[in-house]
Each structure stands twice: as C-alpha cells, then as structure tokens.
Coordinates of C-alpha atoms in Angstrom, one line a residue:
Chain A
X264 CA 11.7 -5.5 46.2
X265 CA 14.2 -7.2 43.9
X266 CA 11.4 -9.0 42.0
X267 CA 9.4 -5.7 41.7
X268 CA 12.4 -3.9 40.1
X269 CA 13.3 -6.8 37.8
X270 CA 10.0 -6.0 36.0
X271 CA 11.0 -2.3 35.6
X272 CA 12.2 -2.7 32.0
X273 CA 8.9 -4.2 31.0
X274 CA 6.9 -1.5 32.7
X275 CA 9.0 1.1 30.8
X276 CA 8.4 -0.9 27.6
X277 CA 4.6 -0.6 28.2
X278 CA 4.9 3.1 29.0
X279 CA 6.9 3.6 25.8
X280 CA 4.3 1.8 23.7
X281 CA 1.7 4.2 25.1
X282 CA 3.9 7.2 24.3
X283 CA 4.7 6.0 20.7
X284 CA 1.1 5.0 19.8
X285 CA -0.3 8.2 21.0
X286 CA 2.4 10.3 19.4
X287 CA 2.0 8.7 16.0
X288 CA -1.7 9.5 16.2
X289 CA -0.7 13.1 16.3
X290 CA -1.4 13.6 19.9
X291 CA 0.8 15.6 22.3
X292 CA 3.8 13.5 23.1
X293 CA 4.6 15.0 26.4
X294 CA 1.1 15.2 27.7
X295 CA 0.4 11.5 26.9
X296 CA 3.7 10.5 28.4
X297 CA 2.7 12.0 31.8
X298 CA -0.7 10.3 31.7
X299 CA 0.8 6.9 30.9
X300 CA 3.4 7.0 33.7
X301 CA 1.1 6.0 36.6
X302 CA -0.4 3.2 34.6
X303 CA 3.0 1.9 33.7
X304 CA 4.0 1.8 37.3
X305 CA 1.2 -0.5 38.1
X306 CA 1.8 -2.4 34.8
X307 CA -1.7 -4.0 34.5
X308 CA -1.9 -5.7 31.1
X309 CA -5.5 -4.6 30.7
X310 CA -4.5 -0.9 30.7
X311 CA -1.5 -1.6 28.5
X312 CA -3.7 -3.0 25.6
X313 CA -5.6 0.3 25.7
X314 CA -2.6 2.1 24.4
X315 CA -2.2 -0.2 21.3
X316 CA -3.5 1.9 18.5
X317 CA -3.2 0.7 15.1
X318 CA -4.1 3.1 12.4
X319 CA -7.3 1.0 12.0
X320 CA -9.3 3.9 10.9
X321 CA -6.9 4.4 8.1
X322 CA -6.8 8.2 8.4
X323 CA -6.4 9.8 5.1
X324 CA -3.2 11.2 4.0
X325 CA -2.6 14.1 1.7
X326 CA -2.9 12.8 -1.8
X327 CA -2.1 13.5 -5.5
X328 CA 0.8 15.8 -4.5
X329 CA 3.2 16.8 -7.3
X330 CA 6.3 14.7 -7.5
X331 CA 8.6 17.4 -5.9
X332 CA 6.3 17.4 -2.8
X333 CA 5.5 13.7 -2.5
X334 CA 8.2 12.9 0.0
X335 CA 9.9 10.2 -2.3
X336 CA 11.1 12.2 -5.3
X337 CA 14.2 14.3 -4.9
X338 CA 13.3 17.9 -5.3
X339 CA 16.9 18.6 -6.2
X340 CA 16.6 16.4 -9.3
X341 CA 15.8 18.2 -12.5
X342 CA 14.0 15.2 -13.9
X343 CA 11.5 15.4 -11.0
X344 CA 10.0 18.6 -12.5
X345 CA 9.6 16.9 -15.9
X346 CA 7.2 14.4 -14.5
X347 CA 3.4 14.9 -14.7
X348 CA 1.7 15.7 -11.4
X349 CA -1.1 13.2 -10.8
X350 CA -3.7 16.0 -10.1
X351 CA -3.3 17.2 -13.7
X352 CA -4.0 13.8 -15.1
X353 CA -6.9 13.1 -12.8
X354 CA -8.7 16.3 -13.7
X355 CA -12.3 15.6 -14.3
X356 CA -12.0 11.9 -13.4
X357 CA -14.6 10.2 -11.1
X358 CA -13.4 10.6 -7.6
X359 CA -12.8 7.9 -5.0
X360 CA -12.0 8.3 -1.3
X361 CA -9.1 5.8 -1.3
X362 CA -6.1 4.8 -3.4
X363 CA -5.3 7.4 -6.1
X364 CA -8.6 9.1 -5.2
X365 CA -10.0 8.2 -8.5
X366 CA -12.3 5.3 -9.5
X367 CA -10.3 3.4 -12.0
X368 CA -13.1 1.0 -13.0
X369 CA -15.5 3.8 -13.6
X370 CA -12.9 5.6 -15.6
X371 CA -12.7 2.8 -18.0
X372 CA -16.4 1.8 -18.2
X373 CA -17.3 5.4 -18.8
X374 CA -14.7 5.6 -21.6
X375 CA -12.7 8.4 -20.0
X376 CA -9.6 6.3 -20.5
X377 CA -8.7 3.5 -22.8
X378 CA -5.5 2.0 -21.8
X379 CA -3.8 -0.3 -24.4
X380 CA -4.2 -4.0 -24.1
X381 CA -1.1 -4.4 -26.1
X382 CA 2.3 -2.8 -25.8
X383 CA 2.4 -1.8 -29.5
X384 CA -1.1 -2.2 -30.9
X385 CA -3.5 0.6 -29.8
X386 CA -6.4 -1.3 -31.2
X387 CA -5.8 -4.6 -29.6
X388 CA -8.9 -5.8 -27.8
X389 CA -8.8 -7.0 -24.2
X390 CA -10.3 -10.4 -23.6
X391 CA -13.0 -10.2 -21.0
X392 CA -14.1 -13.3 -19.1
X393 CA -17.5 -12.9 -17.5
X394 CA -18.1 -15.1 -14.5
X395 CA -19.1 -14.0 -11.0
X396 CA -18.0 -16.1 -8.1
X397 CA -19.9 -15.8 -4.9
X398 CA -17.9 -16.6 -1.7
X399 CA -20.0 -17.3 1.4
X400 CA -18.3 -15.7 4.3
X401 CA -18.5 -16.9 7.9
X402 CA -18.8 -13.7 9.8
X403 CA -21.7 -11.2 9.8
X404 CA -20.5 -9.3 6.8
X405 CA -22.3 -9.8 3.5
X406 CA -21.0 -12.5 1.1
X407 CA -18.3 -11.6 -1.4
X408 CA -19.0 -11.4 -5.1
X409 CA -15.9 -11.7 -7.2
X410 CA -16.5 -10.2 -10.7
X411 CA -14.2 -11.8 -13.3
X412 CA -15.2 -9.2 -15.8
X413 CA -13.9 -6.2 -13.9
X414 CA -10.6 -8.0 -13.3
X415 CA -10.1 -9.3 -16.8
X416 CA -10.7 -5.8 -18.1
X417 CA -7.3 -5.1 -16.7
X418 CA -5.5 -8.4 -16.1
X419 CA -4.8 -11.6 -18.0
X420 CA -5.8 -15.0 -16.5
X421 CA -2.3 -16.0 -15.9
X422 CA -1.8 -13.1 -13.6
X423 CA -3.8 -14.8 -10.9
X424 CA -4.1 -18.4 -12.1
X425 CA -2.6 -20.7 -10.8
X426 CA 0.0 -18.9 -8.8
X427 CA -2.3 -16.8 -6.6
X428 CA -5.6 -18.5 -7.0
X429 CA -6.5 -22.1 -7.8
X430 CA -9.1 -21.9 -10.6
X431 CA -11.7 -23.9 -8.7
X432 CA -14.6 -22.6 -6.7
X433 CA -14.0 -23.3 -3.0
X434 CA -10.4 -24.3 -3.4
X435 CA -8.9 -21.1 -2.1
X436 CA -8.5 -20.4 1.6
X437 CA -9.0 -16.7 2.2
X438 CA -8.9 -14.5 5.2
X439 CA -8.8 -10.8 5.8
X440 CA -5.5 -11.3 7.7
X441 CA -4.0 -12.8 4.5
X442 CA -5.3 -10.0 2.4
X443 CA -4.1 -7.3 4.9
X444 CA -0.6 -8.7 4.8
X445 CA -0.5 -8.6 1.0
X446 CA -1.4 -12.1 0.0
X447 CA -4.2 -13.4 -2.2
X448 CA -6.5 -10.4 -3.1
X449 CA -4.0 -8.3 -1.1
X450 CA -1.3 -8.8 -3.8
X451 CA -3.2 -5.9 -5.6
X452 CA -5.9 -4.6 -3.3
X453 CA -4.2 -2.4 -0.7
X454 CA -1.2 -1.8 -3.0
X455 CA -2.5 -0.6 -6.3
X456 CA -6.1 -1.5 -6.5
X457 CA -8.6 -0.1 -4.0
X458 CA -7.7 -1.0 -0.4
X459 CA -9.7 -3.3 1.9
X460 CA -11.1 -0.2 3.8
X461 CA -13.8 -0.2 1.1
X462 CA -15.3 -3.3 2.6
X463 CA -18.6 -3.2 0.8
X464 CA -17.2 -3.1 -2.6
X465 CA -16.3 -6.8 -2.2
X466 CA -18.8 -7.7 0.6
X467 CA -21.8 -6.9 -1.5
X468 CA -24.2 -9.7 -1.5
X469 CA -26.8 -9.9 1.1
X470 CA -26.8 -13.2 2.9
X471 CA -29.8 -15.5 2.3
X472 CA -30.7 -15.8 6.0
X473 CA -33.5 -18.3 5.4
X474 CA -31.3 -21.0 4.0
X475 CA -27.9 -20.1 5.5
X476 CA -27.2 -21.7 8.9
X477 CA -25.5 -19.4 11.4
X478 CA -26.1 -16.2 9.6
X479 CA -26.2 -13.3 12.1
X480 CA -28.3 -10.6 10.5
X481 CA -32.1 -10.7 10.8
Chain B
X138 CA 19.6 -10.4 44.3
X139 CA 20.0 -13.9 42.7
X140 CA 21.9 -14.4 39.5
X141 CA 18.7 -15.4 37.7
X142 CA 17.0 -12.2 38.5
X143 CA 20.1 -10.2 37.5
X144 CA 20.1 -11.9 34.2
X145 CA 16.4 -11.3 33.5
X146 CA 16.8 -7.7 34.4
X147 CA 19.8 -7.2 32.0
X148 CA 17.8 -9.0 29.4
X149 CA 14.8 -6.8 29.9
X150 CA 16.8 -3.5 29.6
X151 CA 18.5 -5.0 26.4
X152 CA 15.0 -5.7 25.0
X153 CA 13.9 -2.2 25.8
X154 CA 17.0 -0.9 24.0
X155 CA 16.2 -2.9 20.9
X156 CA 12.6 -1.8 20.8
X157 CA 13.6 1.9 21.2
X158 CA 16.1 1.6 18.3
X159 CA 13.5 -0.1 16.2
X160 CA 10.9 2.5 17.0
X161 CA 13.2 5.3 16.1
X162 CA 13.9 3.6 12.8
X163 CA 10.2 3.5 12.0
X164 CA 9.4 7.0 13.1
X165 CA 12.4 8.3 11.3
X166 CA 11.5 7.0 7.8
X167 CA 9.8 10.3 7.1
X168 CA 6.4 11.3 5.9
X169 CA 4.2 9.0 3.9
X170 CA 2.5 11.1 1.3
X171 CA 3.6 9.6 -1.9
X172 CA 1.1 8.9 -4.6
X173 CA -0.7 5.6 -4.0
X174 CA 1.0 2.6 -5.5
X175 CA 4.3 4.5 -6.5
X176 CA 7.0 1.9 -6.3
X177 CA 10.5 2.9 -5.2
X178 CA 13.1 0.4 -6.6
X179 CA 16.4 0.6 -4.9
X180 CA 18.0 -2.8 -5.5
X181 CA 21.3 -1.5 -6.9
X182 CA 20.8 2.4 -7.2
X183 CA 22.2 3.6 -4.0
X184 CA 25.3 1.4 -4.1
X185 CA 25.9 2.5 -7.8
X186 CA 25.6 6.2 -6.8
X187 CA 22.4 6.8 -8.7
X188 CA 19.1 8.0 -7.2
X189 CA 16.6 5.2 -6.6
X190 CA 13.9 4.7 -9.3
X191 CA 10.4 5.9 -8.7
X192 CA 7.8 4.0 -10.7
X193 CA 4.5 5.8 -11.0
X194 CA 1.9 3.1 -11.3
X195 CA -0.9 5.6 -11.9
X196 CA 0.8 7.2 -14.9
X197 CA 1.3 3.8 -16.6
X198 CA -2.2 2.6 -15.7
X199 CA -3.8 5.5 -17.5
X200 CA -2.1 4.3 -20.7
X201 CA -1.7 0.5 -20.4
X202 CA -3.7 -2.3 -18.8
X203 CA -2.0 -4.2 -16.0
X204 CA -1.6 -7.3 -18.2
X205 CA 0.7 -5.5 -20.6
X206 CA 3.5 -5.3 -18.1
X207 CA 2.6 -8.0 -15.6
X208 CA 1.6 -10.7 -18.1
X209 CA 3.2 -9.8 -21.4
X210 CA 6.5 -8.4 -20.1
X211 CA 6.8 -10.6 -17.1
X212 CA 6.9 -8.1 -14.3
X213 CA 6.3 -9.9 -11.0
X214 CA 3.8 -8.4 -8.5
X215 CA 6.6 -7.5 -6.1
X216 CA 8.4 -4.3 -5.5
X217 CA 12.0 -4.9 -6.3
X218 CA 11.3 -8.5 -7.3
X219 CA 12.3 -8.2 -10.8
X220 CA 16.0 -7.4 -10.2
X221 CA 16.1 -5.1 -13.2
X222 CA 19.5 -3.8 -14.3
X223 CA 20.2 -1.1 -16.9
X224 CA 21.6 -3.9 -19.1
X225 CA 18.2 -5.5 -19.2
X226 CA 16.6 -2.3 -20.2
X227 CA 19.1 -1.5 -22.9
X228 CA 18.4 -5.0 -24.3
X229 CA 14.8 -4.3 -24.5
X230 CA 13.6 -6.3 -21.5
X231 CA 11.3 -5.0 -18.7
X232 CA 11.0 -1.1 -18.9
X233 CA 13.2 -1.3 -22.1
X234 CA 10.4 -2.9 -24.0
X235 CA 8.7 0.5 -24.2
X236 CA 11.3 3.0 -23.0
X237 CA 13.4 2.6 -26.2
X238 CA 12.6 5.9 -27.9
X239 CA 9.7 4.3 -29.9
X240 CA 6.8 3.6 -27.6
X241 CA 8.0 6.0 -24.9
X242 CA 11.1 8.1 -24.3
X243 CA 14.4 6.2 -24.2
X244 CA 16.7 5.2 -21.2
X245 CA 18.9 8.1 -21.9
X246 CA 16.7 10.3 -19.7
X247 CA 18.3 9.0 -16.6
X248 CA 16.9 11.4 -14.1
X249 CA 13.3 11.0 -15.0
X250 CA 13.3 7.4 -13.6
X251 CA 16.2 7.8 -11.2
X252 CA 14.4 10.6 -9.4
X253 CA 14.0 9.2 -5.8
X254 CA 15.5 10.6 -2.7
X255 CA 18.8 8.9 -1.8
X256 CA 18.3 6.1 0.6
X257 CA 14.7 5.5 -0.1
X258 CA 13.8 1.8 0.4
X259 CA 12.4 -0.5 -2.2
X260 CA 8.6 -0.6 -1.5
X261 CA 5.2 0.1 -2.7
X262 CA 4.1 3.4 -1.3
X263 CA 0.7 4.0 0.3
X264 CA 0.0 0.3 0.8
X265 CA -2.3 -1.0 3.5
X266 CA 0.6 -2.9 5.1
X267 CA 2.6 0.3 5.3
X268 CA -0.3 2.1 6.8
X269 CA -0.9 -0.5 9.5
X270 CA 2.7 -1.2 10.5
X271 CA 4.1 2.3 10.5
X272 CA 1.3 4.9 10.5
X273 CA 3.7 7.7 10.7
X274 CA 3.7 11.2 9.2
X275 CA 0.0 11.1 8.6
X276 CA -1.1 14.5 7.4
X277 CA -4.7 15.3 8.1
X278 CA -6.8 17.0 5.4
X279 CA -7.6 20.6 5.9
X280 CA -11.3 21.5 5.5
X281 CA -10.7 22.9 2.1
X282 CA -8.9 19.9 0.8
X283 CA -11.6 17.6 2.3
X284 CA -14.4 19.4 0.5
X285 CA -12.4 19.4 -2.7
X286 CA -12.1 15.6 -2.7
X287 CA -15.7 14.9 -1.6
X288 CA -17.4 17.0 -4.3

C-alpha cells in the first residue's frame, strides 16, 4: 500500500501532462481531464506518451495583424498607431503559407521590392555569390541543395562564415535537431526566414538511388 | 512507512508543484499572434520605466538587406544580444546609424520603438522554438481568413 501511494505524485504528474497538452491543443480541458484520470491511476508509461503532444503540425496562427492587435504592442501607446500594419505593406505581394505569409525571395527576384544593400547608397549593388552546395542526407528525405545566390542576395559572407558554418564542403555537422533549436540554419530559418516546416524548399534534390547506398526510395 | 519512502513521496509532491508552477508560467504568457520575426527587446526598458522595444523585422527587411544591419552595423543574430542603450543610439551606433533624422526618423520619437506591452520578454516572436516549446494561444483560422491567404 505504501509503495503504491508513494507513486501518487508521479501519477498526478502524468495526468497533468495529459490535461495540459490537450488543453493547449484547444480541446476541452474538463472533458480531457476526466478521460485521463483512469489512465493515470494505472500509470502505464505507454499510455502516458500518448498524451505528449508537441505542436508538431505547427498549426497556423493568425497573422499580419495590425500592431495594436498583435499581442505584443501596447494598445494604450500612441506610437503603436503610427506604425504601419504589415498587411498594408504586403498588399499584392506573393503569398506564402508560413513566416510573414509572403515569399521574400520571390518578392525580390520579381522586382517588387529592392531593399538597399547599403545604409546610405540606394544604388549600391549587392555582391551575389553563385555556388550551390548539395548535402547528401542520411534519411529518406531528398538531399539538400543550399543555394549561395539566394542567401547572398540578402546576406554578406561574414554573416555565416566562419562563425556559423565552416566554409568547406562536408565540414559542418548538421541535424534537424540543431536547426529546430535555433542553431546552424536555424539561426535564421524558423526565426526570420521561412521555417523548417517547409521541408521541400531545402530537401529538393532527388536522391540518385542507383549509386547511393542505403537510399530508401525506389 | 520507511523514512526513504516518506522522503521520496515528499520529493515527488515537490516536483509536481514545481511543474505546475512552470506550466502556469508558460500558459500565462499570453497569446502568440505577433508578426513573424518581430523582436521584443527588454534588456533595460522595464527597469527604466519605459515600454520594451518592438523591432519589426519585416518592415526593415522591405527596405534593407539583412547584411546592412547584421554585417555593416554589427547587429548579432540574437534577440537582446546587442545590449543596446540609448547612449549607443544617440552616438550613431546600432539603430542610431539610421534613426538619426537623416536616413530614418530620429530617436526623439520614443514611443514608436518603445511600444511593447510592459513586462514582455526579450525574444523573437513566432519562432519555431517558441511554437514547439509553448504552443499556447494558438488561434485557428476562420474559413474566410484561410481562403484569403490561400488565394
């Protein structure tokens, strides 16, 4: 009896994780709590993992809201109303389903915007470096093609080299875990550039299955 | 009941309490619907009695390439990592390189930058990490909104 009850806090903990994860997924809190209770009393780890629900589908949030409604600007501040609402600026721009909901690269290649390459000189030219790097990936996903030109259209070499990436093919250890936690590509992708939910934008090169050992697709 | 069992039980309840407090903290941070990549900078603002700064990445990105600030002006790729003070800006560093009344409006317009809600933490809004760790306050699209974005 004693040993059974000494596990009670952990059982409650598991139950709580059920309740929280379901509640955050916009489910009925009370209803899920009732359902989770019997499972928690038994406290089988198998059932507990079922309740772990990351926002792995990355459900879309409302976007491009005017500053006074975006949840971070103070609506009581006069200056808030002097700021341009994003929707106004993004009028007529190519849409995307993530990030700012606009396709930044297309906006520039289509000439819809021409952001300055120099703080003062509007005619300064951006140095573009053209060199595609193909990274072979271990899993079943297509290989990754890293286009230098699309990146140097915005950035300078020293933004990435050598602090984030060693400028040598094969010298950088990458993983989705690193990227998801904001390192390597994740320094920008997932924060300001398109997020990793757009898998195929990077994983875009079909594997050569005839020569590549261990490739999964037929 | 043995002493060991008693101790583990107390420890267990304590752990539960800590987790509950942490959960309330996460859920209580409010709704996440800020524009993607908006950076809130609150290194010193709260303690100085000013509203925290909201930096709209998108607005600047329409006008300048990333390298102008992140290479030429030396802004680090980290929210709050530049430790900017008003003295820096007045001396023409960081934001002050443009917000000087010449390239852009000057630093006298306090409340256009210092426009965040009091107590908002320093962070990049809408980031993947934020979405994974605390998927709270998610607002689902209505049908109308969805069709508007998918046109």
